[in-house]
Amino acid sequence: MIGGGVIGCSIAYHLARRGAGVVVIERETLGSQSTGRCAGGVRRQFSSGPNVAMQQLSVRLLAGLEAETGVDPEFRHIGYLFLLTDERDAEDFKRLIPMWHEHGLNDARWVDPAEVRELAPLVTGDDILGATFCPSDGIASPHAVTSAYAGAGRRLGVKFMEGVAATAIVRDGARIAGVKTTDGDFATPHVFDCAGAWSREIGAMAGVEVPVDPYPRDIFVTDPMGSMRQHPMTIDFATSFYFHPEGDGMLFGMGKKGETPSFSTEVDWTVLDSMAEVIERRAPRLGTIGIQTAWAGLYEVTPDHQPILGPVDDVEGFWCACGFSGHGFQQAPAVGHLLAQWYAGETPEVPLDIFAQRRFSTGIVEPERNVV
Ligand SMILES: Cc1cc2nc3c(=O)[nH]c(=O)nc-3n(C[C@H](O)[C@H](O)[C@H](O)COP(=O)(O)OP(=O)(O)OC[C@H]3O[C@@H](n4cnc5c(N)ncnc54)[C@H](O)[C@@H]3O)c2cc1C
C-alpha cells in the first residue's frame, strides 16, 4: 500500500480482515495530508448511481465502525442541504430524488425556500429556488476514522511504515515485482496506489497513466457563533461555497475558478476577498465574525471527478484507489470494503466498473456532477 491516508488505512484494514499480509508505506505520518485537512462531510446526494450506492455502504459501515474497531467516528447527522439558484440545476436535482430513493436514501427530499430558512438560519437570499435536503447525512471525524482503521489494522498484523517514501516500483515484464523505498526494498506482486494528490507519480513509477492532479483548497474556521451546532452542512451549489458547524464556530470554504494544478498547501488568504460577495449574499453573518484558524489541503482530481478504483489492465498487480476529487474521506469505508472483496475474489457488492482506469482510454465515462 503506498499512502497512509484514510484510503490506504481503510484498504489495509479490510484486506487484513480477509487474511492478507499488508505493508503501508507512508512518506509523512498517517492521515496527515488531504485526510487531515478535509472538512469531514459525509453525504449521499451524488448524481451518479454508483456513487450513491457506494455512499450508502459507507454510511452503513460508519454506523458499525465503533463496534468493529472500538473507535467512535463522531458521525453527527446534521443533514446536508444543497441550495439551488439556477433553474436547470434545480430541475436536475429534483430529477435525482427518485434515483436516491431507489438506492434507499428515503429521507432525501426537496425543500422550498421558506423551509430552507428554518433549517439553515444562517442562509439568506431571495434567489434561492429551493434545495435538496438529506437529514441523515452529516459530518464525521477524519482523524477518528483514520485511526480506527489504522489501529484495527495494526491489531490484525498490518505493518505501517511512517516517514518512509516509495521511490520506485519494480516490474517483471508486465507484472509488479516489488517496491523500493527510502527504508529498503520489498518484493511484492501487488501494489495499491493510495497516494492521494501524488497518485500520478506512483502510477508513473509503474508505467501506468493515473490522471490525478492536485488542486489546493482553503478552509476557514470562525470564532464561536453561539448555537449553530445543529446547522446543516450547507452548499451553495452554483458557487460551491459551503459551511458547517465546527466546534463552537463555523467552517467554510469554496472552490476556485480558473485554477491550475499545484502542490502548494499555504493558506491563500486572498480567497477570502474573492468569497466576500458570495458570503454577503448567502450567509452574511459569516462575514461579520473573526477567523479563528485556517488551513489548506489538496483535492486529488480526475478529469471526470470520479475515483479510479481496482486493478489496471496493462500492469498485473497494480491497483488504483485514488482520484477521489474531494470526496475520498466519505468514500473510504466503502472503498476499503469493496476493494478487499474484489482482491479476495468475491464480487464487490457495489459494481465498480465505471471507476476502472481503462475508462480514460475507452472514453466511456459517467462524470459526477454534484461536486464541490
Ligand atoms: C480542504 C479540503 C476539504 C475536503 N472536504 C472533504 C469532505 O468534506 N468530505 C470528503 O469526503 N472529502 C473531503 N476532502 C477530500 C479528502 O480529504 C480526500 O479525498 C481524502 O482524504 C483522500 O484520502 P487519501 O488517503 O487518498 O489521500 P491522503 O490523505 O492525501 O493520503 C495519501 C498519502 O500518500 C502519501 N504519499 C504520497 N506519495 C508517497 C510516496 N511516494 N511514498 C509514500 N507515501 C506517499 C502522502 O504523504 C499521503 O499521506 C477534502 C479535501 C480538502 C483538501
Short mmCIF file of C-alpha atoms and ligand atoms in Angstrom, two decimals:
data_model
loop_
_atom_site.label_atom_id
_atom_site.label_comp_id
_atom_site.label_asym_id
_atom_site.label_seq_id
_atom_site.Cartn_x
_atom_site.Cartn_y
_atom_site.Cartn_z
CA MET A 1 0.00 0.00 0.00
CA ILE A 2 1.60 3.31 -1.00
CA GLY A 3 -0.01 6.11 1.03
CA GLY A 4 -1.32 6.05 4.57
CA GLY A 5 -4.24 8.46 4.37
CA VAL A 6 -7.77 7.36 5.20
CA ILE A 7 -7.93 5.39 1.94
CA GLY A 8 -4.73 3.40 2.49
CA CYS A 9 -5.66 2.72 6.13
CA SER A 10 -9.18 1.57 5.24
CA ILE A 11 -8.00 -0.77 2.47
CA ALA A 12 -5.19 -2.14 4.66
CA TYR A 13 -7.64 -2.95 7.45
CA HIS A 14 -10.21 -4.55 5.15
CA LEU A 15 -7.53 -6.63 3.39
CA ALA A 16 -6.05 -7.76 6.72
CA ARG A 17 -9.53 -8.82 7.88
CA ARG A 18 -9.52 -11.19 4.93
CA GLY A 19 -6.13 -12.56 5.95
CA ALA A 20 -3.84 -10.66 3.57
CA GLY A 21 -0.37 -9.55 4.71
CA VAL A 22 -0.17 -5.77 4.24
CA VAL A 23 2.57 -3.15 4.47
CA VAL A 24 1.57 0.54 4.34
CA ILE A 25 4.32 2.90 3.22
CA GLU A 26 3.65 6.50 4.26
CA ARG A 27 6.09 9.32 3.49
CA GLU A 28 4.81 11.61 6.29
CA THR A 29 2.52 10.43 9.11
CA LEU A 30 -0.75 8.53 8.80
CA GLY A 31 -3.66 10.78 7.80
CA SER A 32 -1.57 13.96 7.82
CA GLN A 33 -2.16 15.10 4.22
CA SER A 34 -5.53 15.60 2.44
CA THR A 35 -7.25 13.40 5.02
CA GLY A 36 -6.15 15.55 7.93
CA ARG A 37 -7.17 18.75 6.16
CA CYS A 38 -10.61 17.74 4.97
CA ALA A 39 -13.97 19.15 6.01
CA GLY A 40 -15.37 15.81 7.20
CA GLY A 41 -18.53 15.89 5.08
CA VAL A 42 -20.43 12.63 4.56
CA ARG A 43 -23.31 12.70 2.09
CA ARG A 44 -25.14 10.51 -0.38
CA GLN A 45 -26.65 13.11 -2.71
CA PHE A 46 -24.47 12.33 -5.73
CA SER A 47 -25.55 12.46 -9.39
CA SER A 48 -24.17 9.08 -10.37
CA GLY A 49 -25.90 5.93 -9.08
CA PRO A 50 -22.71 4.02 -8.23
CA ASN A 51 -21.57 6.91 -6.01
CA VAL A 52 -24.92 6.90 -4.20
CA ALA A 53 -24.67 3.12 -3.71
CA MET A 54 -21.08 3.43 -2.52
CA GLN A 55 -22.07 6.15 -0.05
CA GLN A 56 -24.98 4.12 1.30
CA LEU A 57 -22.43 1.43 2.05
CA SER A 58 -20.00 3.91 3.62
CA VAL A 59 -22.69 5.28 5.92
CA ARG A 60 -23.65 1.73 6.94
CA LEU A 61 -20.01 0.93 7.67
CA LEU A 62 -19.54 4.16 9.65
CA ALA A 63 -22.57 3.22 11.76
CA GLY A 64 -20.83 -0.04 12.69
CA LEU A 65 -17.30 1.34 12.97
CA GLU A 66 -17.20 1.71 16.75
CA ALA A 67 -18.47 -1.82 17.34
CA GLU A 68 -15.94 -3.11 14.81
CA THR A 69 -12.85 -1.14 15.82
CA GLY A 70 -13.57 0.44 19.21
CA VAL A 71 -13.31 3.99 17.81
CA ASP A 72 -16.29 6.34 17.51
CA PRO A 73 -16.22 8.06 14.07
CA GLU A 74 -18.07 11.04 15.62
CA PHE A 75 -20.65 10.98 12.84
CA ARG A 76 -23.08 13.85 13.53
CA HIS A 77 -26.23 13.63 11.41
CA ILE A 78 -26.76 17.36 10.95
CA GLY A 79 -28.01 16.90 7.38
CA TYR A 80 -26.76 18.15 4.02
CA LEU A 81 -28.52 20.97 2.23
CA PHE A 82 -27.83 21.73 -1.47
CA LEU A 83 -29.06 25.28 -2.16
CA LEU A 84 -30.16 25.78 -5.76
CA THR A 85 -30.48 29.13 -7.50
CA ASP A 86 -30.32 28.09 -11.16
CA GLU A 87 -33.47 26.68 -12.83
CA ARG A 88 -31.56 23.95 -14.64
CA ASP A 89 -29.69 22.85 -11.50
CA ALA A 90 -32.96 22.79 -9.56
CA GLU A 91 -34.62 20.59 -12.20
CA ASP A 92 -31.56 18.36 -12.27
CA PHE A 93 -31.58 17.85 -8.51
CA LYS A 94 -35.36 17.26 -8.48
CA ARG A 95 -34.85 14.54 -11.08
CA LEU A 96 -32.22 12.90 -8.88
CA ILE A 97 -34.53 12.48 -5.87
CA PRO A 98 -36.32 9.35 -7.23
CA MET A 99 -32.91 7.79 -8.03
CA TRP A 100 -31.75 8.49 -4.46
CA HIS A 101 -34.95 6.85 -3.15
CA GLU A 102 -34.33 3.80 -5.35
CA HIS A 103 -30.98 3.47 -3.59
CA GLY A 104 -32.72 3.56 -0.19
CA LEU A 105 -31.97 7.17 0.60
CA ASN A 106 -35.59 7.62 1.63
CA ASP A 107 -35.23 10.73 3.75
CA ALA A 108 -33.75 12.86 0.93
CA ARG A 109 -36.33 15.41 -0.19
CA TRP A 110 -36.99 18.72 -1.89
CA VAL A 111 -37.46 21.71 0.42
CA ASP A 112 -38.91 25.09 -0.52
CA PRO A 113 -37.20 28.42 0.27
CA ALA A 114 -39.24 29.02 3.46
CA GLU A 115 -38.19 25.68 4.90
CA VAL A 116 -34.58 26.32 3.83
CA ARG A 117 -34.54 29.33 6.17
CA GLU A 118 -35.99 27.28 9.03
CA LEU A 119 -33.46 24.52 8.56
CA ALA A 120 -30.46 26.78 7.95
CA PRO A 121 -30.80 30.05 9.90
CA LEU A 122 -27.53 31.46 8.52
CA VAL A 123 -28.80 31.35 4.93
CA THR A 124 -30.15 34.42 3.15
CA GLY A 125 -31.08 35.29 -0.45
CA ASP A 126 -34.28 35.81 -2.46
CA ASP A 127 -32.73 33.98 -5.40
CA ILE A 128 -32.99 30.55 -3.73
CA LEU A 129 -35.40 28.34 -5.71
CA GLY A 130 -35.26 25.52 -3.18
CA ALA A 131 -32.88 22.85 -2.01
CA THR A 132 -32.44 19.15 -1.61
CA PHE A 133 -32.00 18.00 1.97
CA CYS A 134 -30.98 14.71 3.49
CA PRO A 135 -31.18 14.88 7.29
CA SER A 136 -29.23 11.66 7.87
CA ASP A 137 -26.13 12.95 6.04
CA GLY A 138 -23.63 14.96 8.08
CA ILE A 139 -20.06 15.27 9.24
CA ALA A 140 -17.63 12.84 10.85
CA SER A 141 -14.08 12.99 12.13
CA PRO A 142 -11.32 12.24 9.56
CA HIS A 143 -8.88 11.72 12.42
CA ALA A 144 -11.15 9.24 14.23
CA VAL A 145 -11.96 7.23 11.09
CA THR A 146 -8.31 7.02 10.01
CA SER A 147 -7.11 5.99 13.45
CA ALA A 148 -9.97 3.47 13.74
CA TYR A 149 -8.76 1.69 10.59
CA ALA A 150 -5.06 2.11 11.40
CA GLY A 151 -5.46 0.77 14.96
CA ALA A 152 -7.66 -2.15 13.95
CA GLY A 153 -5.36 -2.91 11.02
CA ARG A 154 -2.32 -2.90 13.29
CA ARG A 155 -4.01 -5.40 15.60
CA LEU A 156 -4.59 -7.64 12.58
CA GLY A 157 -0.89 -7.50 11.65
CA VAL A 158 -0.71 -4.62 9.17
CA LYS A 159 2.77 -3.08 9.20
CA PHE A 160 2.70 0.73 8.99
CA MET A 161 5.94 2.41 7.96
CA GLU A 162 5.75 6.17 8.58
CA GLY A 163 8.39 8.62 7.37
CA VAL A 164 9.23 6.21 4.53
CA ALA A 165 8.75 7.15 0.87
CA ALA A 166 8.24 4.81 -2.08
CA THR A 167 10.89 5.78 -4.63
CA ALA A 168 10.45 3.17 -7.40
CA ILE A 169 8.28 0.26 -8.45
CA VAL A 170 9.96 -2.84 -9.82
CA ARG A 171 8.32 -4.75 -12.66
CA ASP A 172 8.95 -8.19 -14.03
CA GLY A 173 7.72 -7.62 -17.59
CA ALA A 174 4.05 -6.67 -17.28
CA ARG A 175 3.82 -7.70 -13.62
CA ILE A 176 4.53 -5.88 -10.38
CA ALA A 177 7.53 -7.41 -8.64
CA GLY A 178 8.40 -5.00 -5.82
CA VAL A 179 8.68 -1.54 -4.32
CA LYS A 180 11.85 0.41 -3.50
CA THR A 181 11.64 2.77 -0.56
CA THR A 182 13.84 5.11 1.45
CA ASP A 183 13.96 2.34 4.05
CA GLY A 184 14.70 -0.75 1.97
CA ASP A 185 13.17 -2.75 -0.85
CA PHE A 186 10.17 -5.11 -0.78
CA ALA A 187 9.27 -7.95 -3.10
CA THR A 188 5.52 -7.99 -3.72
CA PRO A 189 3.20 -8.96 -6.58
CA HIS A 190 0.64 -6.27 -5.63
CA VAL A 191 0.83 -2.52 -5.15
CA PHE A 192 -2.10 -0.25 -4.26
CA ASP A 193 -1.72 3.37 -5.36
CA CYS A 194 -3.33 5.25 -2.43
CA ALA A 195 -1.09 8.28 -2.69
CA GLY A 196 -3.86 10.88 -2.92
CA ALA A 197 -2.75 14.01 -4.77
CA TRP A 198 0.57 12.29 -5.58
CA SER A 199 -1.01 9.23 -7.21
CA ARG A 200 0.08 10.21 -10.72
CA GLU A 201 3.74 9.94 -9.60
CA ILE A 202 3.17 6.45 -8.18
CA GLY A 203 1.49 5.39 -11.42
CA ALA A 204 4.45 6.73 -13.41
CA MET A 205 6.83 4.60 -11.29
CA ALA A 206 4.97 1.54 -12.60
CA GLY A 207 4.47 2.85 -16.14
CA VAL A 208 0.72 3.36 -15.56
CA GLU A 209 -1.14 6.53 -16.55
CA VAL A 210 -3.01 7.74 -13.44
CA PRO A 211 -4.65 11.06 -14.35
CA VAL A 212 -4.91 12.68 -10.91
CA ASP A 213 -3.98 16.34 -10.41
CA PRO A 214 -3.58 18.35 -7.19
CA TYR A 215 -5.79 21.38 -6.58
CA PRO A 216 -5.32 23.38 -3.35
CA ARG A 217 -8.41 24.16 -1.25
CA ASP A 218 -8.57 26.53 1.72
CA ILE A 219 -10.70 26.12 4.81
CA PHE A 220 -11.54 28.89 7.29
CA VAL A 221 -13.00 28.42 10.77
CA THR A 222 -14.75 31.30 12.52
CA ASP A 223 -14.74 32.37 16.14
CA PRO A 224 -17.59 30.93 18.28
CA MET A 225 -21.04 31.70 16.84
CA GLY A 226 -23.43 30.64 19.56
CA SER A 227 -26.00 27.95 18.96
CA MET A 228 -25.16 26.81 15.43
CA ARG A 229 -24.03 23.29 16.33
CA GLN A 230 -27.02 21.67 14.59
CA HIS A 231 -26.84 23.86 11.46
CA PRO A 232 -26.83 21.54 8.43
CA MET A 233 -23.84 21.29 6.13
CA THR A 234 -24.94 23.84 3.53
CA ILE A 235 -23.70 24.06 -0.05
CA ASP A 236 -24.48 26.92 -2.39
CA PHE A 237 -24.30 24.71 -5.47
CA ALA A 238 -23.86 27.48 -8.07
CA THR A 239 -20.74 28.88 -6.38
CA SER A 240 -19.59 25.79 -4.39
CA PHE A 241 -19.46 27.95 -1.22
CA TYR A 242 -20.11 25.64 1.74
CA PHE A 243 -20.21 25.83 5.53
CA HIS A 244 -20.94 23.66 8.54
CA PRO A 245 -20.51 23.80 12.32
CA GLU A 246 -17.01 23.15 13.62
CA GLY A 247 -16.66 23.18 17.40
CA ASP A 248 -18.41 26.38 18.52
CA GLY A 249 -17.71 28.16 15.23
CA MET A 250 -18.45 27.55 11.57
CA LEU A 251 -16.11 26.06 8.98
CA PHE A 252 -16.36 27.38 5.43
CA GLY A 253 -14.66 27.11 2.05
CA MET A 254 -15.24 27.41 -1.68
CA GLY A 255 -13.86 26.06 -4.96
CA LYS A 256 -11.68 28.25 -7.15
CA LYS A 257 -12.40 29.38 -10.71
CA GLY A 258 -9.79 29.05 -13.47
CA GLU A 259 -7.30 27.29 -11.20
CA THR A 260 -4.25 25.32 -12.30
CA PRO A 261 -2.78 22.25 -10.57
CA SER A 262 -0.39 22.97 -7.70
CA PHE A 263 1.01 21.16 -4.67
CA SER A 264 1.00 24.34 -2.54
CA THR A 265 -0.60 23.97 0.88
CA GLU A 266 -0.01 27.55 2.05
CA VAL A 267 -3.27 29.22 3.03
CA ASP A 268 -4.30 31.64 0.29
CA TRP A 269 -5.85 34.49 2.29
CA THR A 270 -6.86 36.31 -0.91
CA VAL A 271 -9.55 33.63 -1.26
CA LEU A 272 -11.44 35.46 1.48
CA ASP A 273 -11.61 38.55 -0.76
CA SER A 274 -12.93 36.54 -3.68
CA MET A 275 -15.53 34.94 -1.37
CA ALA A 276 -16.69 38.21 0.18
CA GLU A 277 -19.50 38.84 -2.29
CA VAL A 278 -20.86 35.27 -2.01
CA ILE A 279 -20.67 35.34 1.80
CA GLU A 280 -22.50 38.68 1.87
CA ARG A 281 -25.25 37.33 -0.38
CA ARG A 282 -25.64 33.82 1.09
CA ALA A 283 -24.55 33.85 4.75
CA PRO A 284 -23.71 37.43 5.76
CA ARG A 285 -23.19 36.60 9.45
CA LEU A 286 -20.06 34.66 8.46
CA GLY A 287 -18.59 37.89 7.11
CA THR A 288 -19.04 39.73 10.39
CA ILE A 289 -17.20 37.34 12.66
CA GLY A 290 -13.47 36.78 13.19
CA ILE A 291 -11.47 33.92 11.70
CA GLN A 292 -10.05 31.64 14.38
CA THR A 293 -7.94 29.46 12.14
CA ALA A 294 -7.40 28.42 8.53
CA TRP A 295 -5.59 25.70 6.65
CA ALA A 296 -5.15 24.39 3.10
CA GLY A 297 -5.05 20.92 1.62
CA LEU A 298 -5.10 19.24 -1.78
CA TYR A 299 -8.03 17.89 -3.74
CA GLU A 300 -6.94 14.94 -5.92
CA VAL A 301 -8.90 15.48 -9.09
CA THR A 302 -9.60 13.28 -12.13
CA PRO A 303 -10.96 14.58 -15.46
CA ASP A 304 -14.47 13.24 -14.70
CA HIS A 305 -14.44 13.83 -10.92
CA GLN A 306 -14.80 10.10 -10.32
CA PRO A 307 -12.31 7.97 -8.37
CA ILE A 308 -10.07 5.42 -10.06
CA LEU A 309 -10.60 2.03 -8.44
CA GLY A 310 -9.36 -1.50 -8.98
CA PRO A 311 -6.62 -3.31 -10.87
CA VAL A 312 -5.38 -1.80 -14.14
CA ASP A 313 -5.35 -3.78 -17.39
CA ASP A 314 -1.78 -3.29 -18.55
CA VAL A 315 0.33 -3.98 -15.45
CA GLU A 316 -0.69 -7.02 -13.45
CA GLY A 317 -0.79 -6.39 -9.72
CA PHE A 318 -1.11 -2.57 -9.90
CA TRP A 319 -4.30 -1.40 -8.15
CA CYS A 320 -5.66 2.14 -8.05
CA ALA A 321 -7.55 3.70 -5.14
CA CYS A 322 -7.17 7.38 -5.87
CA GLY A 323 -8.62 10.41 -7.64
CA PHE A 324 -11.49 10.94 -5.21
CA SER A 325 -11.84 14.52 -6.40
CA GLY A 326 -12.61 15.92 -2.97
CA HIS A 327 -14.82 13.08 -1.66
CA GLY A 328 -12.33 10.48 -0.50
CA PHE A 329 -12.91 10.76 3.22
CA GLN A 330 -16.53 9.73 2.96
CA GLN A 331 -15.82 7.08 0.34
CA ALA A 332 -13.01 5.44 2.32
CA PRO A 333 -15.08 2.93 4.33
CA ALA A 334 -16.84 1.60 1.20
CA VAL A 335 -13.69 1.67 -0.93
CA GLY A 336 -11.75 -0.42 1.61
CA HIS A 337 -14.58 -2.92 1.92
CA LEU A 338 -15.22 -3.22 -1.84
CA LEU A 339 -11.60 -3.46 -2.95
CA ALA A 340 -10.94 -6.12 -0.30
CA GLN A 341 -13.91 -8.10 -1.64
CA TRP A 342 -12.51 -7.76 -5.17
CA TYR A 343 -8.97 -8.68 -4.08
CA ALA A 344 -10.29 -11.78 -2.29
CA GLY A 345 -12.02 -12.95 -5.49
CA GLU A 346 -15.53 -12.00 -4.37
CA THR A 347 -17.85 -9.81 -6.44
CA PRO A 348 -17.84 -6.31 -4.94
CA GLU A 349 -21.34 -5.65 -3.62
CA VAL A 350 -21.37 -2.29 -5.44
CA PRO A 351 -20.31 -2.64 -9.10
CA LEU A 352 -17.10 -0.69 -9.63
CA ASP A 353 -16.89 -0.90 -13.46
CA ILE A 354 -17.42 2.82 -14.09
CA PHE A 355 -14.41 3.59 -11.89
CA ALA A 356 -11.91 1.46 -13.87
CA GLN A 357 -8.71 3.16 -15.01
CA ARG A 358 -9.37 1.91 -18.57
CA ARG A 359 -12.15 4.50 -18.97
CA PHE A 360 -9.54 7.10 -19.86
CA SER A 361 -8.59 5.11 -22.97
CA THR A 362 -12.06 3.76 -23.87
CA GLY A 363 -13.68 7.16 -23.33
CA ILE A 364 -16.65 5.53 -21.56
CA VAL A 365 -17.14 7.92 -18.67
CA GLU A 366 -20.03 8.86 -16.42
CA PRO A 367 -18.91 12.12 -14.82
CA GLU A 368 -20.01 13.03 -11.31
CA ARG A 369 -21.81 16.40 -11.47
CA ASN A 370 -22.56 17.04 -7.80
CA VAL A 371 -19.04 18.12 -6.92
CA VAL A 372 -17.99 20.87 -4.56
C1 LIG B 1 -9.98 21.40 2.07
C2 LIG B 1 -10.48 20.01 1.80
C3 LIG B 1 -11.78 19.67 2.16
C4 LIG B 1 -12.26 18.37 1.93
N1 LIG B 1 -13.50 18.04 2.35
C5 LIG B 1 -13.95 16.78 2.20
C6 LIG B 1 -15.21 16.39 2.71
O1 LIG B 1 -15.94 17.19 3.31
N2 LIG B 1 -15.60 15.10 2.55
C7 LIG B 1 -14.83 14.19 1.89
O2 LIG B 1 -15.25 13.05 1.74
N3 LIG B 1 -13.62 14.53 1.40
C8 LIG B 1 -13.17 15.80 1.53
N4 LIG B 1 -11.96 16.15 1.05
C9 LIG B 1 -11.20 15.18 0.25
C10 LIG B 1 -10.50 14.18 1.13
O3 LIG B 1 -9.70 14.85 2.07
C11 LIG B 1 -9.63 13.28 0.26
O4 LIG B 1 -10.38 12.80 -0.84
C12 LIG B 1 -9.13 12.08 1.05
O5 LIG B 1 -8.52 12.50 2.24
C13 LIG B 1 -8.17 11.26 0.21
O6 LIG B 1 -7.55 10.34 1.07
P1 LIG B 1 -6.23 9.64 0.59
O7 LIG B 1 -5.88 8.68 1.65
O8 LIG B 1 -6.40 9.16 -0.80
O9 LIG B 1 -5.18 10.86 0.48
P2 LIG B 1 -4.17 11.46 1.55
O10 LIG B 1 -4.79 11.65 2.87
O11 LIG B 1 -3.51 12.64 0.94
O12 LIG B 1 -3.13 10.29 1.69
C14 LIG B 1 -2.20 9.99 0.66
C15 LIG B 1 -0.88 9.73 1.35
O13 LIG B 1 0.08 9.28 0.41
C16 LIG B 1 1.34 9.68 0.90
N5 LIG B 1 2.33 9.60 -0.18
C17 LIG B 1 2.37 10.31 -1.33
N6 LIG B 1 3.43 9.95 -2.07
C18 LIG B 1 4.06 8.97 -1.37
C19 LIG B 1 5.23 8.20 -1.60
N7 LIG B 1 5.97 8.34 -2.71
N8 LIG B 1 5.60 7.29 -0.67
C20 LIG B 1 4.86 7.11 0.46
N9 LIG B 1 3.77 7.84 0.74
C21 LIG B 1 3.36 8.75 -0.19
C22 LIG B 1 1.10 11.10 1.39
O14 LIG B 1 2.08 11.51 2.32
C23 LIG B 1 -0.31 10.99 1.98
O15 LIG B 1 -0.29 10.84 3.40
C24 LIG B 1 -11.44 17.43 1.28
C25 LIG B 1 -10.13 17.76 0.91
C26 LIG B 1 -9.65 19.04 1.17
C27 LIG B 1 -8.25 19.38 0.77
#
